[in-house]
Amino acid sequence: MFFTPTGINYQVKLIHESHIKMKTKAKLNPTIFVIFGGTGDLNKRKLAPALYNLFIEGYMPDKFAIIGTGRTEYTDQGYKDALEDAVCAFSRTGKVKEKWDRFGNTLHYCPTDFAAPKTFENLRNTIEKYQQEYGKDTQVIFYLAVAPSFFPIIAESLKKHKLTEDEDNSRIVIEKPFGYDLDSAKELNTLLSTIFTEKQIYRIDHYLGKEAVQNMMAFRFANALFEPLWNRQYIDHVQISVTEQLGVQERGGYYEGAGALRDMIQNHLLQLLCLVGMEAPINFDATEIRNRKVEVLKAVRPFSNNDIRFNTVRGQYSKGWVEGKEVLGYRQEKNVNPESNTETFAAAKFYIDNWRWQGVPFYLRTGKRLNQTSSLIAIQFKDVPHQIFSGNATENWQQNRLIISIQPEMSIRMQVQAKRPGLNMILNPVDMVFDYKGTYKNDSPEAYETLLLDAIMGDQTLFMRGDQVEAAWELVMPILNSWENKKSINFPNYPADSWGPERAEALIARDGFHWFNLPLKEKE
Ligand code: BG6
């Protein structure tokens, strides 16, 4: 069953048009976009392609300049060429088109050594040159795509060079990880608050920019159908699962100090939990929405020692075979300690202690080198109160489930029971599917396109507020401390290309459930 009758398509068209109106007709102030880490991987893979796509689709301000900074020496032309290669390789729209030269002319390179104040003076001079040309409303966005150890020195240098004083026209965008633990996150928040006001600070969690994640709010609060069922009376349990086929690749150095709990659960998965768990906001205002989300984190039951023992699972991959190729175990990856205690898999059972969710388990799991790449939320509803069908009819019985698939498939599936056609009353679970690909012709924007445009427009809805980040750290700290203090004796405990450690299955099976995975699609 597909939800694609004409009426619905018409609605979709209207919504799409009004979305365009909101995003393009707003007169955007001239913008100078400064990227610290302008020669780095994040810029090449995500930021430059996103800015380029915003440009070719007409979303960038009429006047804008992008200043890349880094330690490598580049001429403007050399930098432009390097980013052209990167955009060709990584943009969702494919190789650059004829407009590249116009976009390329907005790119500049300013070598910057964080330890050398002179380089910040050069940067300030370059920024001032554009400000004079573009006028007094010009806004400056500083994007920190660098290792977190550089966040403080950059923020302080910006302050010292008087680049942060205009509250309305200067912003800082900070990549994750925001802090290494609760204390360091608090320290960073405190430091930033001496330099910027909260409305200038944009903490990125790129999951919030994903199309299917943004749709969670629409799905829950623009439909009368689901909200009455969205509580402990009707929902049995919730699963939030982000599994990856890839290993740590070149990022062993970073990952060794992070692990799955810090890298994914503290941010992306807990943000998804907030979107499932939050109360209805009174409007779509950033403060209102962020308030509702932080309330969820504050209501999550803190982990006791017993909870950590029984309701959390950690794992680390060993070598194995993925699509016919042998892959390394985590301990053999580059820049990884051969006796590493870092988890590449984490699962935990959370409870939200409030009226809506009391007693409903939220199972979260994430891991690398698993059998499938997939991000999904599965909401399993309670069973019917009374069974009228006979045993024969219900052999394939399956409680109703709502599956929100974020990637690679973008879809919402409602699994219901239906009568199988035939002379007998035999029931079969079937999926009612809203599939993005089947419903919309256009590609969805990449998460970074949405987030960068929001930063340019000054909309903080999809960014993390300081208290949200701290509340999320507070939740995971007991688990992190316990795992760090008590080394795992059985690592590695799952082979590459598996579903993770056996205990992860046991964690959910104990409660009578099993992890839900979408069937793999044939490669197109
Ligand atoms: C990042 C993590 O935040 O998210 C990575 O640091 C992870 O380890 C990535 O691979 C997953 O993002 P996505 O968008 O590919 O699901």
XYZ file of C-alpha atoms and ligand atoms in Angstrom:
540
model
C 0.000 0.000 0.000
C 1.390 3.381 -0.917
C 0.072 6.753 0.235
C 0.303 8.480 -3.113
C -3.193 9.411 -4.283
C -3.484 12.661 -6.230
C -4.950 14.619 -3.325
C -1.921 13.959 -1.191
C 0.469 14.903 -3.979
C -1.332 18.214 -4.336
C -0.858 18.907 -0.641
C 2.796 18.066 -0.944
C 3.179 20.551 -3.780
C 1.666 23.347 -1.752
C 3.871 22.645 1.215
C 6.920 22.559 -1.019
C 6.077 25.944 -2.524
C 5.562 27.608 0.808
C 8.862 26.125 2.002
C 10.605 27.784 -0.938
C 8.937 31.072 -0.105
C 10.180 30.879 3.456
C 13.730 30.120 2.490
C 14.433 32.136 -0.665
C 12.324 35.207 -0.479
C 13.627 36.140 2.933
C 16.162 38.841 2.246
C 19.338 37.405 3.633
C 21.985 39.732 4.939
C 25.328 39.730 3.158
C 27.329 36.936 4.752
C 30.983 36.154 5.322
C 31.422 32.499 6.107
C 34.756 31.737 7.786
C 35.689 28.061 7.960
C 38.349 27.052 10.474
C 39.519 23.699 9.179
C 39.057 24.949 5.626
C 41.470 22.358 4.255
C 40.046 19.518 6.343
C 37.934 16.529 5.565
C 34.654 17.892 6.906
C 34.872 20.948 4.699
C 35.722 18.899 1.647
C 33.084 16.232 2.163
C 30.230 18.203 3.669
C 30.538 21.980 4.052
C 31.830 23.017 0.618
C 29.371 20.728 -1.257
C 26.521 22.001 0.935
C 27.371 25.669 0.343
C 27.771 25.032 -3.365
C 24.380 23.294 -3.576
C 22.710 26.109 -1.665
C 24.281 28.502 -4.143
C 23.210 26.717 -7.318
C 19.698 26.315 -5.963
C 19.456 30.036 -5.252
C 19.437 29.954 -1.458
C 22.666 31.840 -0.712
C 22.541 35.560 0.070
C 23.093 37.885 -2.905
C 26.415 38.924 -1.443
C 28.553 36.339 0.274
C 32.179 35.304 0.668
C 33.648 32.088 2.006
C 37.009 32.338 3.705
C 38.780 29.053 4.313
C 41.507 29.014 6.925
C 44.123 26.415 7.721
C 47.823 25.868 8.209
C 48.527 24.741 4.645
C 49.644 27.488 2.253
C 47.241 28.017 -0.658
C 46.650 30.801 -3.140
C 42.997 31.700 -3.664
C 43.170 29.894 -7.006
C 44.817 26.814 -5.469
C 42.119 26.716 -2.801
C 39.374 27.135 -5.355
C 40.795 24.222 -7.383
C 41.093 21.990 -4.324
C 37.476 22.621 -3.369
C 36.302 22.082 -6.931
C 37.800 18.587 -6.792
C 36.156 18.008 -3.427
C 32.732 19.200 -4.571
C 32.994 17.047 -7.715
C 33.775 14.044 -5.555
C 31.260 14.537 -2.741
C 28.325 16.697 -3.801
C 24.947 14.955 -3.987
C 24.322 16.856 -7.225
C 27.376 15.322 -8.895
C 30.182 17.140 -10.654
C 30.224 20.949 -10.563
C 28.314 22.694 -13.283
C 28.829 25.884 -15.219
C 28.117 28.032 -12.163
C 31.296 26.815 -10.483
C 33.286 29.864 -11.518
C 30.754 32.220 -9.979
C 30.791 30.196 -6.774
C 34.561 29.794 -6.914
C 34.999 33.563 -7.043
C 33.467 33.808 -3.590
C 36.161 31.526 -2.147
C 39.255 32.913 -0.440
C 41.998 31.425 1.573
C 43.604 32.939 4.630
C 46.413 30.864 6.192
C 45.906 30.812 9.949
C 48.032 29.430 12.722
C 46.028 29.477 15.935
C 49.147 30.075 17.973
C 50.221 33.109 15.908
C 48.121 36.233 16.644
C 49.352 37.903 13.461
C 47.367 35.453 11.371
C 44.154 36.489 13.145
C 44.985 40.095 12.284
C 45.165 39.078 8.632
C 41.857 37.320 8.973
C 40.292 40.393 10.576
C 41.609 42.598 7.773
C 40.124 40.283 5.165
C 36.773 40.242 6.976
C 36.790 44.049 7.293
C 37.488 44.414 3.602
C 34.278 42.496 2.831
C 32.316 44.297 5.511
C 33.195 47.615 3.901
C 32.225 46.344 0.491
C 28.978 44.643 1.589
C 27.721 47.242 4.080
C 26.968 47.426 7.767
C 24.413 44.602 7.889
C 27.024 42.051 6.870
C 27.003 39.026 9.135
C 30.032 36.896 9.890
C 29.698 33.196 10.651
C 32.687 31.391 12.128
C 32.491 27.656 11.540
C 34.781 25.542 13.718
C 35.451 22.388 11.703
C 38.578 21.588 13.697
C 39.581 19.240 16.510
C 37.805 20.234 19.758
C 41.117 21.042 21.448
C 41.242 24.148 19.203
C 37.764 25.456 20.093
C 38.913 27.537 23.087
C 41.922 29.149 21.408
C 39.904 30.080 18.328
C 37.029 31.519 20.356
C 39.431 33.511 22.516
C 41.391 34.778 19.529
C 38.180 35.912 17.845
C 37.298 37.838 20.964
C 40.753 39.360 21.239
C 40.518 40.591 17.687
C 37.075 42.071 18.314
C 35.324 39.824 15.863
C 32.501 38.695 18.134
C 31.084 41.888 19.571
C 28.197 42.423 17.212
C 25.596 40.125 18.786
C 23.245 40.396 15.853
C 25.774 39.877 13.121
C 28.366 37.428 14.362
C 27.803 33.729 15.038
C 29.874 30.709 15.871
C 29.039 27.213 14.658
C 30.633 24.384 16.611
C 30.960 20.817 15.441
C 30.591 17.887 17.747
C 32.012 16.531 19.977
C 30.960 19.355 22.265
C 33.137 18.433 25.224
C 34.663 15.139 26.150
C 32.565 14.667 29.254
C 30.208 16.690 31.429
C 32.950 18.788 33.023
C 34.634 19.715 29.755
C 31.267 20.509 28.138
C 30.440 22.802 31.051
C 33.844 24.408 30.797
C 33.403 25.034 27.087
C 29.907 26.439 27.617
C 31.252 28.756 30.295
C 34.089 29.937 28.103
C 31.796 30.543 25.139
C 29.349 32.431 27.320
C 32.074 34.937 28.216
C 32.550 35.644 24.496
C 29.167 35.093 22.865
C 25.534 35.261 23.888
C 23.593 31.997 23.529
C 21.828 33.344 20.445
C 25.211 33.549 18.695
C 26.158 29.918 19.413
C 25.157 27.147 16.999
C 26.100 23.667 18.277
C 25.732 21.190 15.444
C 24.231 17.751 15.662
C 23.957 16.862 11.995
C 21.246 14.266 12.658
C 18.830 17.112 13.370
C 19.295 18.372 9.814
C 18.362 15.065 8.212
C 15.121 15.325 6.294
C 13.450 12.303 7.893
C 14.461 13.516 11.354
C 12.953 16.951 10.751
C 9.828 15.177 9.596
C 9.387 13.675 13.065
C 7.937 16.951 14.291
C 5.590 17.182 11.309
C 4.531 13.573 11.680
C 3.763 13.887 15.371
C 2.293 17.368 15.553
C 0.660 17.926 12.164
C -1.484 14.784 12.337
C -4.381 14.191 14.685
C -4.015 10.450 14.314
C -0.898 9.498 16.221
C -0.637 11.828 19.197
C -3.553 10.273 21.140
C -1.745 6.919 20.920
C 1.704 8.317 21.664
C 2.013 7.260 25.305
C 2.337 4.442 27.790
C -1.281 3.345 27.306
C -0.646 2.254 23.728
C 3.100 1.976 23.203
C 4.910 -1.145 24.312
C 8.448 -0.034 23.658
C 10.603 2.124 21.393
C 13.807 1.171 19.566
C 16.301 3.672 18.232
C 18.962 2.010 16.198
C 21.832 3.506 14.212
C 23.967 0.757 12.733
C 26.935 1.233 10.432
C 28.706 -1.195 8.139
C 31.883 0.870 8.051
C 34.586 0.557 10.666
C 36.480 3.525 12.088
C 38.369 3.998 8.798
C 41.017 6.725 9.145
C 39.553 8.078 12.381
C 41.158 5.638 14.830
C 43.009 8.448 16.609
C 39.804 10.347 17.359
C 37.705 7.260 18.004
C 40.116 5.804 20.577
C 39.288 8.718 22.856
C 35.589 8.617 22.038
C 33.844 5.256 21.611
C 30.269 4.597 20.534
C 28.619 6.072 23.622
C 30.341 9.447 23.261
C 30.402 9.464 19.479
C 26.765 8.574 18.819
C 24.539 8.009 21.861
C 25.372 11.196 23.789
C 24.292 13.250 20.791
C 22.538 11.728 17.763
C 20.597 8.930 19.448
C 19.561 10.981 22.469
C 18.336 13.710 20.127
C 16.172 11.139 18.364
C 14.902 9.989 21.748
C 13.941 13.609 22.507
C 11.976 13.888 19.278
C 10.019 10.733 20.072
C 9.566 11.595 23.724
C 8.886 15.347 23.773
C 5.587 16.980 24.649
C 3.840 19.079 21.988
C 5.412 22.532 21.782
C 2.997 25.463 21.711
C 4.573 26.782 18.516
C 7.528 26.230 16.226
C 9.757 28.665 18.017
C 13.351 27.544 18.632
C 13.250 28.258 22.373
C 9.954 26.466 22.808
C 11.106 23.371 20.930
C 14.430 23.250 22.691
C 12.671 23.596 26.052
C 10.458 20.616 25.281
C 13.473 18.540 24.267
C 15.518 19.339 27.318
C 12.555 18.332 29.506
C 12.796 14.828 28.065
C 16.491 14.527 28.886
C 15.818 15.748 32.397
C 13.125 13.099 32.841
C 15.314 10.201 31.719
C 15.997 7.917 34.665
C 19.640 8.181 35.756
C 21.635 4.953 35.441
C 22.422 3.257 38.755
C 25.259 0.713 39.051
C 22.711 -2.058 38.695
C 21.234 -0.485 35.566
C 24.689 -0.254 34.063
C 25.245 -3.909 34.796
C 21.952 -5.193 33.466
C 20.700 -2.531 31.057
C 23.778 -1.581 29.065
C 25.954 -3.543 26.665
C 29.270 -2.616 25.106
C 31.111 -4.307 22.293
C 34.150 -4.116 20.073
C 34.518 -5.651 16.618
C 37.052 -8.233 15.630
C 38.121 -8.908 12.077
C 35.726 -10.482 9.609
C 34.454 -10.433 6.058
C 32.361 -7.672 4.551
C 31.035 -8.119 1.037
C 33.719 -10.660 0.201
C 36.600 -8.591 1.570
C 38.481 -9.290 4.749
C 38.391 -6.330 7.132
C 40.513 -5.533 10.168
C 39.405 -5.856 13.741
C 39.173 -2.590 15.680
C 42.390 -3.256 17.589
C 44.284 -3.631 14.313
C 43.017 -0.331 12.832
C 45.408 2.584 12.318
C 46.132 4.652 15.461
C 44.287 2.224 17.707
C 45.829 0.683 20.810
C 46.206 -3.111 20.222
C 44.709 -3.605 23.702
C 42.079 -0.937 23.360
C 39.152 -0.828 25.788
C 37.167 1.512 23.498
C 33.682 0.310 22.611
C 32.618 0.306 18.966
C 29.124 -0.852 19.905
C 26.838 0.381 22.652
C 23.277 -0.475 23.586
C 21.230 0.610 26.560
C 17.712 0.544 27.911
C 16.417 3.952 28.960
C 13.267 4.947 30.816
C 11.625 8.345 30.776
C 10.109 8.990 34.176
C 7.065 11.111 33.438
C 3.309 10.651 33.030
C 3.489 9.962 29.310
C 6.266 7.363 29.295
C 6.361 5.709 32.706
C 7.345 2.052 32.260
C 7.952 2.198 28.485
C 11.471 1.001 27.644
C 13.465 2.917 25.041
C 16.181 0.648 23.630
C 19.049 2.473 21.958
C 21.822 0.751 20.035
C 24.605 1.830 17.748
C 27.727 0.233 16.418
C 30.324 0.094 13.706
C 31.125 -2.837 11.409
C 27.641 -4.225 11.793
C 25.711 -6.168 9.253
C 23.764 -3.224 7.837
C 23.908 0.550 7.589
C 20.615 1.850 8.811
C 19.142 4.497 11.113
C 15.635 3.860 12.280
C 13.126 4.332 15.028
C 10.711 1.484 15.674
C 7.692 2.092 17.850
C 5.916 -1.053 18.874
C 2.323 -0.688 19.995
C 0.613 -2.833 22.626
C -1.302 -5.869 21.576
C -5.067 -5.925 21.054
C -6.871 -6.307 24.392
C -8.745 -9.417 23.291
C -8.035 -11.926 20.531
C -11.083 -12.928 18.487
C -9.177 -14.831 15.796
C -8.255 -18.481 16.062
C -4.740 -19.846 16.349
C -4.632 -20.742 12.646
C -5.559 -17.233 11.629
C -2.906 -15.615 13.772
C 0.148 -17.713 13.037
C 1.966 -14.654 11.646
C 0.659 -12.329 14.315
C 2.641 -9.159 14.777
C 1.785 -6.259 17.094
C 1.357 -2.953 15.261
C 4.589 -1.170 14.613
C 5.523 2.197 13.269
C 8.926 2.244 11.630
C 10.503 5.583 10.883
C 13.457 4.878 8.652
C 15.912 7.770 8.457
C 18.495 6.239 6.144
C 19.401 4.750 3.738
C 15.699 4.267 3.010
C 13.654 7.318 3.971
C 10.228 6.081 4.822
C 7.537 5.676 7.418
C 5.957 2.250 7.619
C 2.904 1.409 9.617
C 2.743 -2.324 10.142
C -0.795 -3.557 10.592
C -2.610 -6.887 10.407
C -4.731 -7.547 7.344
C -6.668 -10.480 5.988
C -4.705 -12.405 3.434
C -6.826 -12.705 0.252
C -8.401 -16.139 0.053
C -11.257 -18.223 1.309
C -9.895 -18.531 4.818
C -9.568 -15.874 7.480
C -5.793 -15.833 7.740
C -4.079 -12.715 9.037
C -0.836 -11.328 7.790
C 1.178 -8.282 8.835
C 1.383 -5.739 5.968
C 3.148 -2.388 5.630
C 1.435 0.895 4.789
C 4.336 2.866 3.436
C 5.104 6.539 2.969
C 8.270 6.396 0.942
C 10.088 9.626 0.104
C 11.394 8.309 -3.190
C 7.967 7.263 -4.397
C 6.251 10.449 -3.190
C 8.646 13.276 -4.031
C 10.546 13.756 -7.250
C 13.317 15.975 -5.935
C 16.272 14.790 -3.920
C 16.208 15.844 -0.307
C 18.839 18.355 0.719
C 21.776 17.025 2.708
C 21.622 17.659 6.449
C 24.451 20.181 6.171
C 22.585 22.208 3.540
C 19.675 22.652 5.917
C 21.884 23.431 8.882
C 24.167 25.890 7.105
C 21.223 27.759 5.659
C 19.612 27.893 9.104
C 22.838 29.296 10.555
C 22.882 31.944 7.818
C 19.221 32.755 8.500
C 19.784 32.859 12.261
C 17.395 29.998 13.052
C 18.592 27.928 16.022
C 15.755 25.381 16.084
C 17.885 22.514 14.782
C 20.931 23.320 16.904
C 21.720 22.199 20.412
C 21.404 24.612 23.286
C 24.063 24.596 26.021
C 21.780 23.063 28.654
C 20.687 20.299 26.248
C 24.268 19.226 25.652
C 24.993 19.213 29.359
C 21.829 17.241 30.167
C 22.840 14.609 27.603
C 26.352 14.356 29.071
C 24.918 14.061 32.550
C 22.935 11.020 31.453
C 25.787 9.102 29.893
C 28.459 9.981 32.483
C 27.747 7.107 34.918
C 28.011 4.601 32.055
C 31.158 6.197 30.661
C 32.809 6.235 34.076
C 31.884 2.667 34.793
C 33.136 1.430 31.397
C 36.348 3.363 31.720
C 37.062 2.176 35.228
C 36.205 -1.432 34.551
C 38.004 -2.648 31.445
C 36.111 -5.135 29.368
C 37.556 -8.616 29.727
C 35.978 -10.046 26.594
C 36.838 -7.463 23.908
C 36.683 -7.987 20.973
C 33.268 -9.592 21.377
C 31.609 -9.407 17.962
C 32.903 -10.171 14.495
C 32.703 -7.602 11.696
C 29.491 -7.978 9.683
C 27.476 -9.338 12.618
C 24.695 -7.706 14.660
C 26.958 -6.931 17.593
C 27.593 -8.777 20.839
C 25.209 -11.537 21.875
C 24.381 -9.668 25.054
C 22.773 -6.923 22.958
C 20.225 -9.452 21.781
C 19.753 -10.673 25.328
C 19.174 -7.106 26.594
C 15.986 -6.813 24.573
C 15.036 -10.518 24.403
C 14.787 -10.580 28.199
C 11.795 -8.267 27.888
C 10.239 -10.421 25.161
C 11.268 -8.264 22.177
C 13.910 -8.410 19.482
C 15.828 -5.757 17.589
C 14.018 -4.697 14.500
C 15.888 -4.411 11.167
C 14.444 -3.441 7.823
C 14.982 -6.131 5.198
C 17.910 -5.279 2.940
C 16.939 -3.933 -0.465
C 18.444 -5.262 -3.664
C 21.135 -2.840 -4.787
C 19.699 -0.539 -7.484
C 29.307 11.173 13.295
C 30.193 10.181 14.000
O 28.837 12.145 14.169
O 28.203 10.483 12.716
C 30.639 9.072 13.067
O 31.317 10.852 14.536
C 29.457 8.428 12.398
O 31.407 8.097 13.756
C 28.567 9.480 11.777
O 29.936 7.537 11.417
C 27.292 8.875 11.254
O 26.593 9.849 10.537
P 25.669 9.441 9.319
O 25.083 10.737 8.865
O 26.555 8.792 8.309
O 24.669 8.487 9.889
